[in-house]
Structures are given as C-alpha cells and as structure tokens.
Coordinates of C-alpha atoms in Angstrom, one line a residue:
M8 CA 0.0 0.0 0.0
E9 CA 3.0 2.3 0.4
K10 CA 3.0 4.8 -2.5
D11 CA 5.0 7.8 -3.5
V12 CA 4.5 10.6 -1.0
T13 CA 7.3 12.9 -2.0
A14 CA 5.1 15.1 -4.2
G15 CA 6.5 18.6 -4.1
R16 CA 9.2 17.7 -1.5
Y17 CA 12.8 18.7 -2.1
I18 CA 15.1 15.8 -2.9
S19 CA 18.8 16.3 -2.1
G20 CA 21.3 15.1 -4.7
E21 CA 23.5 16.2 -7.5
G22 CA 22.6 18.3 -10.5
I23 CA 23.2 21.7 -12.0
L24 CA 19.7 22.9 -11.1
R25 CA 20.3 22.4 -7.3
Q26 CA 23.4 24.5 -7.6
L27 CA 21.7 27.5 -9.1
D28 CA 20.8 30.6 -7.1
P29 CA 17.2 30.3 -5.9
R30 CA 16.4 33.8 -7.3
C31 CA 17.6 32.6 -10.6
K32 CA 15.4 29.5 -10.5
L33 CA 12.4 31.6 -9.5
Y34 CA 13.0 33.9 -12.5
M35 CA 13.4 30.9 -14.7
I36 CA 10.2 29.1 -13.6
L37 CA 8.2 32.4 -13.8
A38 CA 9.5 33.0 -17.4
Y39 CA 8.8 29.4 -18.4
V40 CA 5.2 29.6 -17.2
I41 CA 4.5 32.9 -18.9
L42 CA 6.2 31.9 -22.2
T43 CA 4.5 28.5 -22.2
L44 CA 1.1 30.2 -21.7
L45 CA 1.9 32.5 -24.6
S46 CA 2.8 29.6 -26.9
A47 CA 0.0 29.3 -29.4
H48 CA 1.7 27.2 -32.0
P49 CA 2.8 23.6 -31.8
A50 CA 6.4 24.6 -32.8
A51 CA 6.5 26.9 -29.7
L52 CA 5.2 24.2 -27.5
G53 CA 7.9 21.9 -29.0
I54 CA 10.5 24.4 -27.9
S55 CA 9.1 24.4 -24.4
T56 CA 9.1 20.6 -24.4
V57 CA 12.8 20.6 -25.3
V58 CA 13.5 23.1 -22.5
L59 CA 11.6 20.8 -20.1
I60 CA 13.7 17.8 -21.2
V61 CA 16.9 19.8 -20.7
A62 CA 15.8 20.9 -17.2
W63 CA 15.0 17.3 -16.3
G64 CA 18.4 16.2 -17.5
M65 CA 20.1 18.9 -15.4
S66 CA 18.1 17.9 -12.3
Y67 CA 19.2 14.2 -12.2
L68 CA 15.7 13.3 -11.2
P69 CA 14.1 10.0 -12.3
A70 CA 11.3 10.5 -14.8
V71 CA 9.1 8.0 -13.0
G72 CA 9.4 10.0 -9.8
I73 CA 8.4 13.2 -11.6
L74 CA 5.4 11.6 -13.2
K75 CA 4.3 10.0 -9.9
S76 CA 4.5 13.4 -8.1
A77 CA 2.4 15.0 -10.8
R78 CA -0.1 12.2 -11.4
G79 CA -2.9 13.6 -9.3
V80 CA -2.8 17.0 -10.9
L81 CA -2.5 15.5 -14.4
L82 CA -5.5 13.3 -13.7
M83 CA -7.6 16.3 -12.8
L84 CA -6.3 18.0 -15.9
V85 CA -7.3 15.1 -18.1
I86 CA -10.8 15.1 -16.7
S87 CA -11.2 18.9 -17.1
E88 CA -9.9 18.7 -20.7
L89 CA -12.3 15.9 -21.5
F90 CA -15.2 18.1 -20.4
S91 CA -13.8 20.9 -22.6
L92 CA -14.3 18.7 -25.7
I93 CA -18.0 19.5 -25.3
W94 CA -17.4 23.1 -26.3
L95 CA -14.0 23.3 -27.9
P96 CA -12.4 21.7 -31.0
V97 CA -10.1 18.7 -30.4
D98 CA -6.9 20.5 -31.6
V99 CA -7.5 23.4 -29.1
V100 CA -8.0 21.0 -26.2
L101 CA -4.9 19.0 -27.1
L102 CA -2.8 22.2 -27.3
S103 CA -4.2 23.3 -23.9
F104 CA -3.4 19.9 -22.3
W105 CA 0.1 20.0 -23.8
R106 CA 0.7 23.5 -22.5
L107 CA -0.6 22.9 -19.0
S108 CA 1.2 19.5 -18.7
L109 CA 4.5 21.2 -19.4
I110 CA 3.9 23.8 -16.7
I111 CA 2.9 21.1 -14.1
L112 CA 6.0 19.0 -14.8
M113 CA 8.4 22.0 -14.7
S114 CA 6.8 23.0 -11.4
V115 CA 7.5 19.6 -10.0
I116 CA 11.1 19.7 -11.1
F117 CA 11.5 23.1 -9.5
S118 CA 10.0 22.0 -6.2
K119 CA 12.1 18.9 -6.0
T120 CA 15.4 20.8 -6.7
T121 CA 14.8 23.8 -4.5
E122 CA 14.6 23.8 -0.7
P123 CA 11.7 25.7 0.9
R124 CA 14.2 27.8 2.8
D125 CA 15.9 28.8 -0.4
I126 CA 12.5 29.6 -2.0
L127 CA 11.8 31.9 1.0
D128 CA 15.2 33.7 0.6
G129 CA 14.8 34.0 -3.1
L130 CA 11.3 35.5 -2.7
R131 CA 12.5 37.9 0.0
T132 CA 15.5 39.2 -1.9
G133 CA 14.6 38.7 -5.5
F134 CA 11.0 40.1 -5.6
P135 CA 9.4 43.3 -4.2
I136 CA 7.3 41.5 -1.6
G137 CA 7.2 41.7 2.2
E138 CA 8.6 39.2 4.7
G139 CA 5.1 38.0 5.7
A140 CA 4.0 37.3 2.1
A141 CA 7.3 35.4 1.4
M142 CA 6.9 33.4 4.5
S143 CA 3.3 32.5 3.7
L144 CA 4.3 31.3 0.2
A145 CA 7.1 29.2 1.6
I146 CA 4.9 27.6 4.2
A147 CA 2.3 26.8 1.6
L148 CA 4.9 25.1 -0.5
D149 CA 6.1 23.1 2.5
F150 CA 2.5 22.0 3.4
L151 CA 1.8 20.4 0.0
P152 CA 4.0 17.3 0.6
R153 CA 2.6 17.2 4.2
L154 CA -0.9 16.9 2.8
G155 CA 0.2 14.1 0.5
R156 CA 1.8 12.1 3.3
E157 CA -1.2 12.6 5.6
M158 CA -3.6 11.6 2.9
E159 CA -1.5 8.4 2.2
R160 CA -1.5 7.6 5.9
L161 CA -5.3 8.0 6.1
K162 CA -5.8 5.8 3.1
V163 CA -3.6 3.0 4.5
A164 CA -5.6 3.2 7.8
A165 CA -8.9 3.1 6.0
A166 CA -7.8 0.3 3.7
S167 CA -6.9 -1.8 6.7
R168 CA -10.5 -1.5 7.8
G169 CA -11.8 -2.8 4.5
A170 CA -12.1 0.4 2.3
L171 CA -11.4 -0.2 -1.4
Y172 CA -9.6 2.6 -3.3
D173 CA -8.3 0.7 -6.3
E174 CA -11.6 -0.7 -7.6
G175 CA -14.2 0.9 -9.8
N176 CA -14.1 3.9 -12.1
V177 CA -12.8 7.4 -11.3
F178 CA -16.1 8.6 -9.8
A179 CA -16.4 5.6 -7.6
R180 CA -12.8 6.1 -6.3
A181 CA -13.5 9.8 -5.7
K182 CA -16.6 8.9 -3.7
E183 CA -14.5 6.6 -1.5
M184 CA -12.1 9.4 -0.9
L185 CA -14.7 11.9 0.4
P186 CA -14.8 10.5 4.0
L187 CA -11.0 11.2 4.3
L188 CA -11.4 14.9 3.8
I189 CA -12.6 15.7 7.3
P190 CA -9.8 14.0 9.2
L191 CA -7.3 15.4 6.6
F192 CA -8.4 19.0 7.2
R193 CA -8.5 18.4 11.0
S194 CA -4.9 17.1 10.9
T195 CA -3.8 20.0 8.7
L196 CA -5.3 22.6 11.0
G197 CA -3.6 20.9 13.9
S198 CA -0.2 21.1 12.1
A199 CA -0.8 24.7 11.2
G200 CA -1.6 25.5 14.8
R201 CA 1.6 23.8 16.1
L202 CA 3.6 25.7 13.5
A203 CA 2.1 29.0 14.6
D204 CA 2.9 28.2 18.2
A205 CA 6.5 27.3 17.4
M206 CA 7.0 30.5 15.5
D207 CA 5.5 32.6 18.4
L208 CA 7.8 30.8 20.9
R209 CA 10.8 31.7 18.7
G210 CA 9.7 35.4 18.6
Y211 CA 9.1 35.5 14.9
N212 CA 8.1 39.0 13.7
A213 CA 7.2 39.5 10.0
G214 CA 8.0 43.2 10.2
V215 CA 11.7 42.6 11.2
K216 CA 14.3 42.3 8.5
R217 CA 15.9 38.9 8.6
T218 CA 19.6 38.1 7.9
R219 CA 21.2 35.0 6.5
M220 CA 24.5 33.3 7.5
E221 CA 25.4 32.7 3.8
P222 CA 24.0 35.6 1.7
L223 CA 22.9 34.7 -1.8
K224 CA 25.4 35.5 -4.6
Y225 CA 25.1 35.1 -8.3
C226 CA 27.7 32.9 -10.0
R227 CA 28.7 32.4 -13.6
R228 CA 26.3 29.5 -14.0
D229 CA 23.4 31.7 -12.9
Y230 CA 24.2 34.3 -15.6
I231 CA 24.5 31.5 -18.2
A232 CA 21.1 30.1 -17.2
L233 CA 19.5 33.5 -17.4
L234 CA 21.0 34.0 -20.9
A235 CA 19.6 30.7 -21.9
V236 CA 16.2 31.7 -20.7
L237 CA 16.5 35.0 -22.7
G238 CA 17.3 32.9 -25.8
Y239 CA 14.3 30.7 -25.1
A240 CA 12.1 33.8 -24.8
I241 CA 13.4 35.2 -28.1
L242 CA 12.5 31.8 -29.9
I243 CA 9.0 31.9 -28.5
L244 CA 8.5 35.5 -29.6
L245 CA 9.8 34.6 -33.1
T246 CA 7.2 31.8 -33.4
R247 CA 4.4 34.2 -32.5
I248 CA 5.6 36.7 -35.1
F249 CA 6.3 34.4 -38.0
L250 CA 4.1 31.3 -37.4

C-alpha cells in the first residue's frame, strides 16, 4: 500500500539545477510559465518541451518519480480537458493539455530541486514582496507534501478497515475518498496551529528584516542560465511573429 508521498518535496542530490541561485530559479520558472502560456503554435510548445527535457536532464531526477508526483494534478487536468471537448475543438483541447502539462511537470522539477528555505530567501531578496508574504508562500509550498503524506496515511488506515480505493471507475474512487477529507483537514489545521505556536515561541516577527548566514550570490552558472532563458524567450516570440 505504500506509494510515493514525496510530491512537491525537495530531494537532495547532485545536478546543476540544485546549484543555481534560488532567485535565478524563481526567475526561470516564472519566465517558463509565462512563455508557455503565450505559446499558441505547436512549434513553440515543441521548444518548451525541449526546455523541459533539458531541465529534467540537469536535475538528475528519475522520470518515473516526476510523473508520480504530478499524477494527481495530471489526472484532474485530463478530466477537465475531456469536459472541454463538449465546447472546444479537439486541436484546441490538445494544445491546452500539452501546455498545462509542461507547466505542471516543470513546477514539480522546480519544487524537487529547491529547498523551501531557499525559496523563501529567493522571494524575499529577488522580488518586491514583504517578509510576511514570502513566509506565507514558503509555508504553503512546505505544506503540500505534508498533505500528500497525511492523505496516504489515512488511506492506509482506511484500507486496513476494508475500504477499497483501487476498484471501480474514477467517480467511484472519488466517492470513496470523500470520508477522508474531514480527518485530513483536521490534521492539517492541527499542524498549522503547532507551527504558529512554534513561530511565536521563537519570537518570529514578519516586520523585522531577517539576515542569512550565507548571503545569496550570483555565480557564472546563474548568468549562463539567465542568458539561456533569454534565448528561449526570443525563440518563443519569433514563433508568435512568423508562425
């Protein structure tokens, strides 16, 4: 019954992506999302797919692990796109599914190669947002894998009592999952309360400027990565102009 519960969790290891400055990675993922959404031609989406493959190769992450982490969101995307076939042509739906799948997979790669603490520091120093907003975003990213682990624990406990989650169609499985929502939210609220108490005990104040033992510094590899993103943006813009 044990399944992958590392969705959205940072995985330590080797790889160029893990060595990049978190501000650089935040700029890169933001540019990728915007440019992929602007991609209206299959050639542009092909370029975005190549960029995704390159990022995957630089992350040293197993492809199976990435797909397992994104399977829940991809399943909901498939269901929503099937409903879209009622109103939209097939080619439009396929392009939309392709575009959103690329964004989802790139987001998984980003979350697995960037620590939540680095995301917080990158948001704080790389974007014009306050300390409280940056901390809220970092905590939200950290809670996503916690929700996955808690849901898996509840499923194992319910399966030991005779619940069947691997039989029937999608709607039947979704119906079996509904009773787990109440204990899931109860556990999540409890974890949030304990985290708030811990932050209060440590005297956390969102209005105070925080320091870092090792300040973030751009390196040569960061500038090369940003130049590569600039080249990627130029290619996408050229496809919109000439295709």
